[in-house]
Amino acid sequence: MSEPRSAPTVGQVVLGRRLLDLRERAGLKREEAARILRVAPATVRRMEMAEVGLKIPYLQLLLKAYGVGDQEAEDFVQLAEDANRPGWWQRFHDVLPGWFSMHVSLEGAAALIREYEPHFVPGLLQTEDYARGVLRSGAIGQTSPDDIERHVALRMERQGLLTRQDAPRLWVVMDETVLRRPVGGPEVMRAQIDKLLEATKLPNVTLQVAPFANGPHPGTYGPFVLFRFAVPELPDMVYSEYLTGAIYLDARVEVATHLEVMDRMAAQAATAHRTKEILRDLRKEL
């Protein structure tokens, strides 16, 4: 039996949550999972709650029982091995699907998501056609029709978290460039702006546009997302993408710097009310 730890790593907490989700999707109770491992149900609970490290042999048995495919299981095991090394998340990076699956896990566990986007509408607010246009541009390095459709479907499924019962608060700052860059033509852009306007009606969504006229701001280096969690074991985390992967930061100084930049951008950007007016004006131009 694994020894309990006073504080799990972020990766173990996130992977424990994913393991719980996989079990529930497979329709298995903890007692049934415990019989597979020949352990007490409390051991399965401790794995899912990240109260113990994820033993790789146990993990492999559970993933197989939960119907997880070979490649996904291999990726999961690799993430678990990394997570069992303290501090891995501060400079974690991988190629798809590794880093992206981790992002989805963080997203689903967050109580607050603050995002800065200088290039495209954030995935949580995209229409299918807009997402398809972005993906067809080769932005993710996958251009086959089947791969694109799988990614579009995943992106649409992710959006369900904004309207679930315990929906996180989403606070987005987008550069005006995002709205001026045509994706998929005028019809697609009109529908996308309509969706943004609809999103602003949600009580948990705040959207701000940073207009060209407001000049430069401290976040122009690139997009990033700041996650805050209701789970006390999870510190604030920052996610930032680059061309072939992403990094996850939780070092206090790094997170504090990103938070300060986000606050300064929000103060400089158009207010939520003014942003709605900007969106309506832009739609009329299309």
mmCIF file of N, CA and C in Angstrom, residues 153-259:
data_model
loop_
_atom_site.group_PDB
_atom_site.id
_atom_site.type_symbol
_atom_site.label_atom_id
_atom_site.label_comp_id
_atom_site.label_asym_id
_atom_site.label_seq_id
_atom_site.Cartn_x
_atom_site.Cartn_y
_atom_site.Cartn_z
ATOM 1 N N ALA A 153 -15.121 18.614 -32.285
ATOM 2 C CA ALA A 153 -16.071 17.959 -31.379
ATOM 3 C C ALA A 153 -15.616 18.092 -29.924
ATOM 4 N N LEU A 154 -14.333 17.909 -29.698
ATOM 5 C CA LEU A 154 -13.797 18.051 -28.346
ATOM 6 C C LEU A 154 -13.964 19.478 -27.837
ATOM 7 N N ARG A 155 -13.694 20.437 -28.694
ATOM 8 C CA ARG A 155 -13.809 21.846 -28.303
ATOM 9 C C ARG A 155 -15.246 22.197 -27.938
ATOM 10 N N MET A 156 -16.195 21.680 -28.703
ATOM 11 C CA MET A 156 -17.599 21.957 -28.399
ATOM 12 C C MET A 156 -18.013 21.290 -27.078
ATOM 13 N N GLU A 157 -17.493 20.089 -26.833
ATOM 14 C CA GLU A 157 -17.848 19.397 -25.593
ATOM 15 C C GLU A 157 -17.290 20.137 -24.386
ATOM 16 N N ARG A 158 -16.109 20.708 -24.535
ATOM 17 C CA ARG A 158 -15.503 21.465 -23.434
ATOM 18 C C ARG A 158 -16.391 22.633 -23.006
ATOM 19 N N GLN A 159 -17.115 23.214 -23.945
ATOM 20 C CA GLN A 159 -17.901 24.407 -23.654
ATOM 21 C C GLN A 159 -19.049 24.140 -22.690
ATOM 22 N N GLY A 160 -19.398 22.881 -22.510
ATOM 23 C CA GLY A 160 -20.471 22.532 -21.591
ATOM 24 C C GLY A 160 -20.198 22.960 -20.160
ATOM 25 N N LEU A 161 -18.937 23.154 -19.805
ATOM 26 C CA LEU A 161 -18.630 23.515 -18.424
ATOM 27 C C LEU A 161 -19.137 24.915 -18.074
ATOM 28 N N LEU A 162 -19.369 25.776 -19.083
ATOM 29 C CA LEU A 162 -19.822 27.143 -18.811
ATOM 30 C C LEU A 162 -21.276 27.202 -18.353
ATOM 31 N N THR A 163 -22.035 26.170 -18.641
ATOM 32 C CA THR A 163 -23.455 26.172 -18.273
ATOM 33 C C THR A 163 -23.827 25.047 -17.308
ATOM 34 N N ARG A 164 -22.833 24.343 -16.799
ATOM 35 C CA ARG A 164 -23.134 23.291 -15.834
ATOM 36 C C ARG A 164 -23.508 23.929 -14.491
ATOM 37 N N GLN A 165 -23.994 23.132 -13.570
ATOM 38 C CA GLN A 165 -24.489 23.649 -12.291
ATOM 39 C C GLN A 165 -23.393 24.357 -11.491
ATOM 40 N N ASP A 166 -22.193 23.774 -11.499
ATOM 41 C CA ASP A 166 -21.078 24.378 -10.764
ATOM 42 C C ASP A 166 -20.093 25.038 -11.724
ATOM 43 N N ALA A 167 -20.629 25.778 -12.679
ATOM 44 C CA ALA A 167 -19.807 26.389 -13.727
ATOM 45 C C ALA A 167 -18.755 27.321 -13.147
ATOM 46 N N PRO A 168 -17.549 27.303 -13.713
ATOM 47 C CA PRO A 168 -16.517 28.240 -13.267
ATOM 48 C C PRO A 168 -16.809 29.638 -13.792
ATOM 49 N N ARG A 169 -16.196 30.637 -13.204
ATOM 50 C CA ARG A 169 -16.263 31.982 -13.744
ATOM 51 C C ARG A 169 -15.202 32.098 -14.829
ATOM 52 N N LEU A 170 -15.594 32.606 -15.985
ATOM 53 C CA LEU A 170 -14.673 32.811 -17.092
ATOM 54 C C LEU A 170 -14.533 34.306 -17.341
ATOM 55 N N TRP A 171 -13.299 34.792 -17.284
ATOM 56 C CA TRP A 171 -13.019 36.222 -17.481
ATOM 57 C C TRP A 171 -11.956 36.313 -18.560
ATOM 58 N N VAL A 172 -12.350 36.833 -19.712
ATOM 59 C CA VAL A 172 -11.478 36.853 -20.888
ATOM 60 C C VAL A 172 -11.146 38.281 -21.301
ATOM 61 N N VAL A 173 -9.878 38.508 -21.615
ATOM 62 C CA VAL A 173 -9.438 39.739 -22.270
ATOM 63 C C VAL A 173 -8.905 39.349 -23.639
ATOM 64 N N MET A 174 -9.495 39.915 -24.692
ATOM 65 C CA MET A 174 -9.082 39.624 -26.066
ATOM 66 C C MET A 174 -8.598 40.904 -26.732
ATOM 67 N N ASP A 175 -7.518 40.811 -27.491
ATOM 68 C CA ASP A 175 -7.111 41.947 -28.298
ATOM 69 C C ASP A 175 -8.113 42.164 -29.426
ATOM 70 N N GLU A 176 -8.245 43.396 -29.877
ATOM 71 C CA GLU A 176 -9.118 43.701 -31.010
ATOM 72 C C GLU A 176 -8.701 42.922 -32.248
ATOM 73 N N THR A 177 -7.413 42.561 -32.319
ATOM 74 C CA THR A 177 -6.903 41.755 -33.436
ATOM 75 C C THR A 177 -7.729 40.492 -33.633
ATOM 76 N N VAL A 178 -8.159 39.893 -32.542
ATOM 77 C CA VAL A 178 -8.938 38.654 -32.596
ATOM 78 C C VAL A 178 -10.188 38.845 -33.452
ATOM 79 N N LEU A 179 -10.828 39.979 -33.300
ATOM 80 C CA LEU A 179 -12.086 40.230 -33.996
ATOM 81 C C LEU A 179 -11.867 40.753 -35.412
ATOM 82 N N ARG A 180 -10.706 41.320 -35.651
ATOM 83 C CA ARG A 180 -10.401 41.860 -36.977
ATOM 84 C C ARG A 180 -9.816 40.807 -37.919
ATOM 85 N N ARG A 181 -9.288 39.733 -37.353
ATOM 86 C CA ARG A 181 -8.693 38.684 -38.189
ATOM 87 C C ARG A 181 -9.812 37.799 -38.730
ATOM 88 N N PRO A 182 -10.037 37.780 -40.046
ATOM 89 C CA PRO A 182 -11.131 36.978 -40.607
ATOM 90 C C PRO A 182 -10.830 35.481 -40.549
ATOM 91 N N VAL A 183 -11.776 34.738 -40.045
ATOM 92 C CA VAL A 183 -11.680 33.279 -40.009
ATOM 93 C C VAL A 183 -12.939 32.721 -40.647
ATOM 94 N N GLY A 184 -12.794 32.049 -41.775
ATOM 95 C CA GLY A 184 -13.938 31.405 -42.411
ATOM 96 C C GLY A 184 -14.892 32.316 -43.154
ATOM 97 N N GLY A 185 -14.583 33.607 -43.268
ATOM 98 C CA GLY A 185 -15.444 34.514 -44.027
ATOM 99 C C GLY A 185 -16.429 35.279 -43.164
ATOM 100 N N PRO A 186 -17.113 36.288 -43.760
ATOM 101 C CA PRO A 186 -18.025 37.167 -43.015
ATOM 102 C C PRO A 186 -19.141 36.426 -42.281
ATOM 103 N N GLU A 187 -19.727 35.408 -42.916
ATOM 104 C CA GLU A 187 -20.834 34.691 -42.282
ATOM 105 C C GLU A 187 -20.376 34.000 -41.002
ATOM 106 N N VAL A 188 -19.205 33.383 -41.068
ATOM 107 C CA VAL A 188 -18.661 32.709 -39.892
ATOM 108 C C VAL A 188 -18.350 33.726 -38.801
ATOM 109 N N MET A 189 -17.792 34.871 -39.187
ATOM 110 C CA MET A 189 -17.435 35.893 -38.195
ATOM 111 C C MET A 189 -18.688 36.498 -37.558
ATOM 112 N N ARG A 190 -19.743 36.679 -38.343
ATOM 113 C CA ARG A 190 -20.986 37.206 -37.763
ATOM 114 C C ARG A 190 -21.540 36.245 -36.720
ATOM 115 N N ALA A 191 -21.542 34.964 -37.068
ATOM 116 C CA ALA A 191 -22.043 33.958 -36.127
ATOM 117 C C ALA A 191 -21.167 33.903 -34.879
ATOM 118 N N GLN A 192 -19.870 34.093 -35.082
ATOM 119 C CA GLN A 192 -18.963 34.057 -33.934
ATOM 120 C C GLN A 192 -19.192 35.252 -33.010
ATOM 121 N N ILE A 193 -19.391 36.416 -33.574
ATOM 122 C CA ILE A 193 -19.673 37.587 -32.738
ATOM 123 C C ILE A 193 -21.010 37.421 -32.024
ATOM 124 N N ASP A 194 -21.984 36.825 -32.711
ATOM 125 C CA ASP A 194 -23.274 36.546 -32.060
ATOM 126 C C ASP A 194 -23.076 35.643 -30.849
ATOM 127 N N LYS A 195 -22.213 34.653 -31.005
ATOM 128 C CA LYS A 195 -21.981 33.735 -29.883
ATOM 129 C C LYS A 195 -21.295 34.455 -28.731
ATOM 130 N N LEU A 196 -20.383 35.352 -29.036
ATOM 131 C CA LEU A 196 -19.726 36.129 -27.982
ATOM 132 C C LEU A 196 -20.737 36.991 -27.238
ATOM 133 N N LEU A 197 -21.634 37.597 -27.989
ATOM 134 C CA LEU A 197 -22.667 38.418 -27.363
ATOM 135 C C LEU A 197 -23.583 37.571 -26.485
ATOM 136 N N GLU A 198 -23.906 36.369 -26.930
ATOM 137 C CA GLU A 198 -24.721 35.472 -26.123
ATOM 138 C C GLU A 198 -23.985 35.072 -24.848
ATOM 139 N N ALA A 199 -22.675 34.856 -24.981
ATOM 140 C CA ALA A 199 -21.882 34.449 -23.822
ATOM 141 C C ALA A 199 -21.865 35.534 -22.753
ATOM 142 N N THR A 200 -21.891 36.799 -23.183
ATOM 143 C CA THR A 200 -21.864 37.895 -22.203
ATOM 144 C C THR A 200 -23.133 37.936 -21.353
ATOM 145 N N LYS A 201 -24.170 37.239 -21.779
ATOM 146 C CA LYS A 201 -25.402 37.186 -20.990
ATOM 147 C C LYS A 201 -25.310 36.187 -19.844
ATOM 148 N N LEU A 202 -24.319 35.305 -19.903
ATOM 149 C CA LEU A 202 -24.146 34.329 -18.828
ATOM 150 C C LEU A 202 -23.603 35.046 -17.592
ATOM 151 N N PRO A 203 -24.139 34.761 -16.423
ATOM 152 C CA PRO A 203 -23.707 35.466 -15.214
ATOM 153 C C PRO A 203 -22.268 35.181 -14.809
ATOM 154 N N ASN A 204 -21.717 34.077 -15.301
ATOM 155 C CA ASN A 204 -20.363 33.686 -14.932
ATOM 156 C C ASN A 204 -19.318 34.030 -15.987
ATOM 157 N N VAL A 205 -19.709 34.785 -17.019
ATOM 158 C CA VAL A 205 -18.770 35.132 -18.088
ATOM 159 C C VAL A 205 -18.576 36.642 -18.160
ATOM 160 N N THR A 206 -17.314 37.063 -18.148
ATOM 161 C CA THR A 206 -16.954 38.466 -18.346
ATOM 162 C C THR A 206 -16.024 38.542 -19.542
ATOM 163 N N LEU A 207 -16.381 39.379 -20.500
ATOM 164 C CA LEU A 207 -15.597 39.500 -21.730
ATOM 165 C C LEU A 207 -15.183 40.948 -21.922
ATOM 166 N N GLN A 208 -13.891 41.157 -22.154
ATOM 167 C CA GLN A 208 -13.364 42.492 -22.414
ATOM 168 C C GLN A 208 -12.498 42.479 -23.664
ATOM 169 N N VAL A 209 -12.636 43.518 -24.475
ATOM 170 C CA VAL A 209 -11.805 43.692 -25.660
ATOM 171 C C VAL A 209 -10.786 44.790 -25.385
ATOM 172 N N ALA A 210 -9.542 44.538 -25.766
ATOM 173 C CA ALA A 210 -8.493 45.548 -25.663
ATOM 174 C C ALA A 210 -8.358 46.221 -27.023
ATOM 175 N N PRO A 211 -8.934 47.420 -27.199
ATOM 176 C CA PRO A 211 -8.913 48.085 -28.506
ATOM 177 C C PRO A 211 -7.518 48.543 -28.923
ATOM 178 N N PHE A 212 -7.304 48.618 -30.252
ATOM 179 C CA PHE A 212 -6.052 49.148 -30.776
ATOM 180 C C PHE A 212 -5.761 50.528 -30.192
ATOM 181 N N ALA A 213 -6.806 51.343 -30.101
ATOM 182 C CA ALA A 213 -6.650 52.737 -29.707
ATOM 183 C C ALA A 213 -6.095 52.896 -28.293
ATOM 184 N N ASN A 214 -6.209 51.845 -27.480
ATOM 185 C CA ASN A 214 -5.701 51.927 -26.114
ATOM 186 C C ASN A 214 -4.200 51.728 -26.011
ATOM 187 N N GLY A 215 -3.579 51.416 -27.158
ATOM 188 C CA GLY A 215 -2.129 51.276 -27.171
ATOM 189 C C GLY A 215 -1.627 49.949 -26.633
ATOM 190 N N PRO A 216 -0.294 49.847 -26.432
ATOM 191 C CA PRO A 216 0.298 48.583 -25.953
ATOM 192 C C PRO A 216 -0.068 48.299 -24.508
ATOM 193 N N HIS A 217 0.017 47.021 -24.147
ATOM 194 C CA HIS A 217 -0.249 46.615 -22.772
ATOM 195 C C HIS A 217 0.742 45.525 -22.390
ATOM 196 N N PRO A 218 0.865 45.197 -21.110
ATOM 197 C CA PRO A 218 1.922 44.281 -20.661
ATOM 198 C C PRO A 218 1.767 42.831 -21.065
ATOM 199 N N GLY A 219 0.636 42.452 -21.666
ATOM 200 C CA GLY A 219 0.432 41.048 -22.000
ATOM 201 C C GLY A 219 0.713 40.690 -23.444
ATOM 202 N N THR A 220 1.343 41.582 -24.188
ATOM 203 C CA THR A 220 1.501 41.371 -25.628
ATOM 204 C C THR A 220 2.504 40.273 -25.989
ATOM 205 N N TYR A 221 3.096 39.611 -25.004
ATOM 206 C CA TYR A 221 4.076 38.565 -25.302
ATOM 207 C C TYR A 221 3.417 37.299 -25.832
ATOM 208 N N GLY A 222 2.204 37.021 -25.437
ATOM 209 C CA GLY A 222 1.544 35.820 -25.921
ATOM 210 C C GLY A 222 0.371 35.429 -25.044
ATOM 211 N N PRO A 223 -0.460 34.499 -25.514
ATOM 212 C CA PRO A 223 -1.655 34.088 -24.760
ATOM 213 C C PRO A 223 -1.290 33.297 -23.511
ATOM 214 N N PHE A 224 -2.131 33.412 -22.500
ATOM 215 C CA PHE A 224 -1.961 32.575 -21.318
ATOM 216 C C PHE A 224 -3.294 32.477 -20.588
ATOM 217 N N VAL A 225 -3.405 31.446 -19.750
ATOM 218 C CA VAL A 225 -4.614 31.196 -18.969
ATOM 219 C C VAL A 225 -4.211 31.040 -17.510
ATOM 220 N N LEU A 226 -4.963 31.679 -16.623
ATOM 221 C CA LEU A 226 -4.723 31.546 -15.190
ATOM 222 C C LEU A 226 -5.890 30.781 -14.576
ATOM 223 N N PHE A 227 -5.577 29.666 -13.923
ATOM 224 C CA PHE A 227 -6.591 28.826 -13.287
ATOM 225 C C PHE A 227 -6.565 29.029 -11.769
ATOM 226 N N ARG A 228 -7.735 29.158 -11.188
ATOM 227 C CA ARG A 228 -7.867 29.168 -9.732
ATOM 228 C C ARG A 228 -8.865 28.085 -9.354
ATOM 229 N N PHE A 229 -8.559 27.335 -8.308
ATOM 230 C CA PHE A 229 -9.344 26.157 -7.961
ATOM 231 C C PHE A 229 -10.006 26.300 -6.597
ATOM 232 N N ALA A 230 -11.149 25.643 -6.450
ATOM 233 C CA ALA A 230 -11.818 25.601 -5.158
ATOM 234 C C ALA A 230 -11.162 24.562 -4.258
ATOM 235 N N VAL A 231 -10.468 23.610 -4.866
ATOM 236 C CA VAL A 231 -9.781 22.558 -4.114
ATOM 237 C C VAL A 231 -8.562 23.162 -3.423
ATOM 238 N N PRO A 232 -8.489 23.093 -2.109
ATOM 239 C CA PRO A 232 -7.399 23.768 -1.395
ATOM 240 C C PRO A 232 -6.008 23.242 -1.731
ATOM 241 N N GLU A 233 -5.908 21.963 -2.157
ATOM 242 C CA GLU A 233 -4.592 21.413 -2.503
ATOM 243 C C GLU A 233 -4.033 21.978 -3.793
ATOM 244 N N LEU A 234 -4.893 22.588 -4.597
ATOM 245 C CA LEU A 234 -4.450 23.101 -5.894
ATOM 246 C C LEU A 234 -4.146 24.593 -5.808
ATOM 247 N N PRO A 235 -2.904 24.975 -6.031
ATOM 248 C CA PRO A 235 -2.578 26.398 -6.064
ATOM 249 C C PRO A 235 -3.003 26.999 -7.393
ATOM 250 N N ASP A 236 -2.996 28.313 -7.489
ATOM 251 C CA ASP A 236 -3.223 28.951 -8.782
ATOM 252 C C ASP A 236 -2.184 28.441 -9.766
ATOM 253 N N MET A 237 -2.621 28.264 -11.015
ATOM 254 C CA MET A 237 -1.694 27.793 -12.043
ATOM 255 C C MET A 237 -1.837 28.632 -13.297
ATOM 256 N N VAL A 238 -0.751 28.750 -14.039
ATOM 257 C CA VAL A 238 -0.739 29.460 -15.315
ATOM 258 C C VAL A 238 -0.390 28.471 -16.418
ATOM 259 N N TYR A 239 -1.154 28.551 -17.493
ATOM 260 C CA TYR A 239 -0.936 27.708 -18.678
ATOM 261 C C TYR A 239 -0.582 28.620 -19.835
ATOM 262 N N SER A 240 0.489 28.290 -20.530
ATOM 263 C CA SER A 240 0.899 29.104 -21.677
ATOM 264 C C SER A 240 1.358 28.195 -22.803
ATOM 265 N N GLU A 241 0.811 28.415 -23.988
ATOM 266 C CA GLU A 241 1.144 27.589 -25.144
ATOM 267 C C GLU A 241 2.284 28.182 -25.947
ATOM 268 N N TYR A 242 3.008 27.291 -26.618
ATOM 269 C CA TYR A 242 3.924 27.696 -27.666
ATOM 270 C C TYR A 242 3.677 26.779 -28.854
ATOM 271 N N LEU A 243 4.489 26.855 -29.890
ATOM 272 C CA LEU A 243 4.160 26.197 -31.153
ATOM 273 C C LEU A 243 3.941 24.694 -31.034
ATOM 274 N N THR A 244 4.748 24.011 -30.234
ATOM 275 C CA THR A 244 4.658 22.554 -30.183
ATOM 276 C C THR A 244 4.267 22.007 -28.821
ATOM 277 N N GLY A 245 3.796 22.825 -27.922
ATOM 278 C CA GLY A 245 3.420 22.325 -26.613
ATOM 279 C C GLY A 245 2.963 23.431 -25.685
ATOM 280 N N ALA A 246 3.186 23.233 -24.404
ATOM 281 C CA ALA A 246 2.741 24.201 -23.411
ATOM 282 C C ALA A 246 3.561 24.049 -22.147
ATOM 283 N N ILE A 247 3.506 25.079 -21.295
ATOM 284 C CA ILE A 247 4.120 24.982 -19.979
ATOM 285 C C ILE A 247 3.061 25.260 -18.931
ATOM 286 N N TYR A 248 3.233 24.644 -17.779
ATOM 287 C CA TYR A 248 2.331 24.832 -16.645
ATOM 288 C C TYR A 248 3.161 25.370 -15.486
ATOM 289 N N LEU A 249 2.772 26.511 -14.970
ATOM 290 C CA LEU A 249 3.528 27.175 -13.919
ATOM 291 C C LEU A 249 2.703 27.275 -12.646
ATOM 292 N N ASP A 250 3.323 26.970 -11.507
ATOM 293 C CA ASP A 250 2.639 27.219 -10.240
ATOM 294 C C ASP A 250 3.564 27.875 -9.220
ATOM 295 N N ALA A 251 4.788 28.194 -9.613
ATOM 296 C CA ALA A 251 5.692 28.909 -8.716
ATOM 297 C C ALA A 251 5.048 30.242 -8.344
ATOM 298 N N ARG A 252 5.065 30.564 -7.071
ATOM 299 C CA ARG A 252 4.317 31.723 -6.580
ATOM 300 C C ARG A 252 4.693 33.007 -7.299
ATOM 301 N N VAL A 253 5.985 33.225 -7.525
ATOM 302 C CA VAL A 253 6.431 34.463 -8.170
ATOM 303 C C VAL A 253 5.918 34.543 -9.605
ATOM 304 N N GLU A 254 6.001 33.427 -10.329
ATOM 305 C CA GLU A 254 5.552 33.425 -11.717
ATOM 306 C C GLU A 254 4.047 33.647 -11.821
ATOM 307 N N VAL A 255 3.282 32.986 -10.963
ATOM 308 C CA VAL A 255 1.827 33.158 -10.980
ATOM 309 C C VAL A 255 1.459 34.585 -10.612
ATOM 310 N N ALA A 256 2.126 35.141 -9.603
ATOM 311 C CA ALA A 256 1.838 36.515 -9.178
ATOM 312 C C ALA A 256 2.113 37.513 -10.292
ATOM 313 N N THR A 257 3.181 37.281 -11.059
ATOM 314 C CA THR A 257 3.502 38.176 -12.176
ATOM 315 C C THR A 257 2.418 38.127 -13.239
ATOM 316 N N HIS A 258 1.972 36.924 -13.579
ATOM 317 C CA HIS A 258 0.908 36.792 -14.580
ATOM 318 C C HIS A 258 -0.397 37.409 -14.082
ATOM 319 N N LEU A 259 -0.684 37.241 -12.797
ATOM 320 C CA LEU A 259 -1.906 37.809 -12.237
ATOM 321 C C LEU A 259 -1.863 39.337 -12.283
#
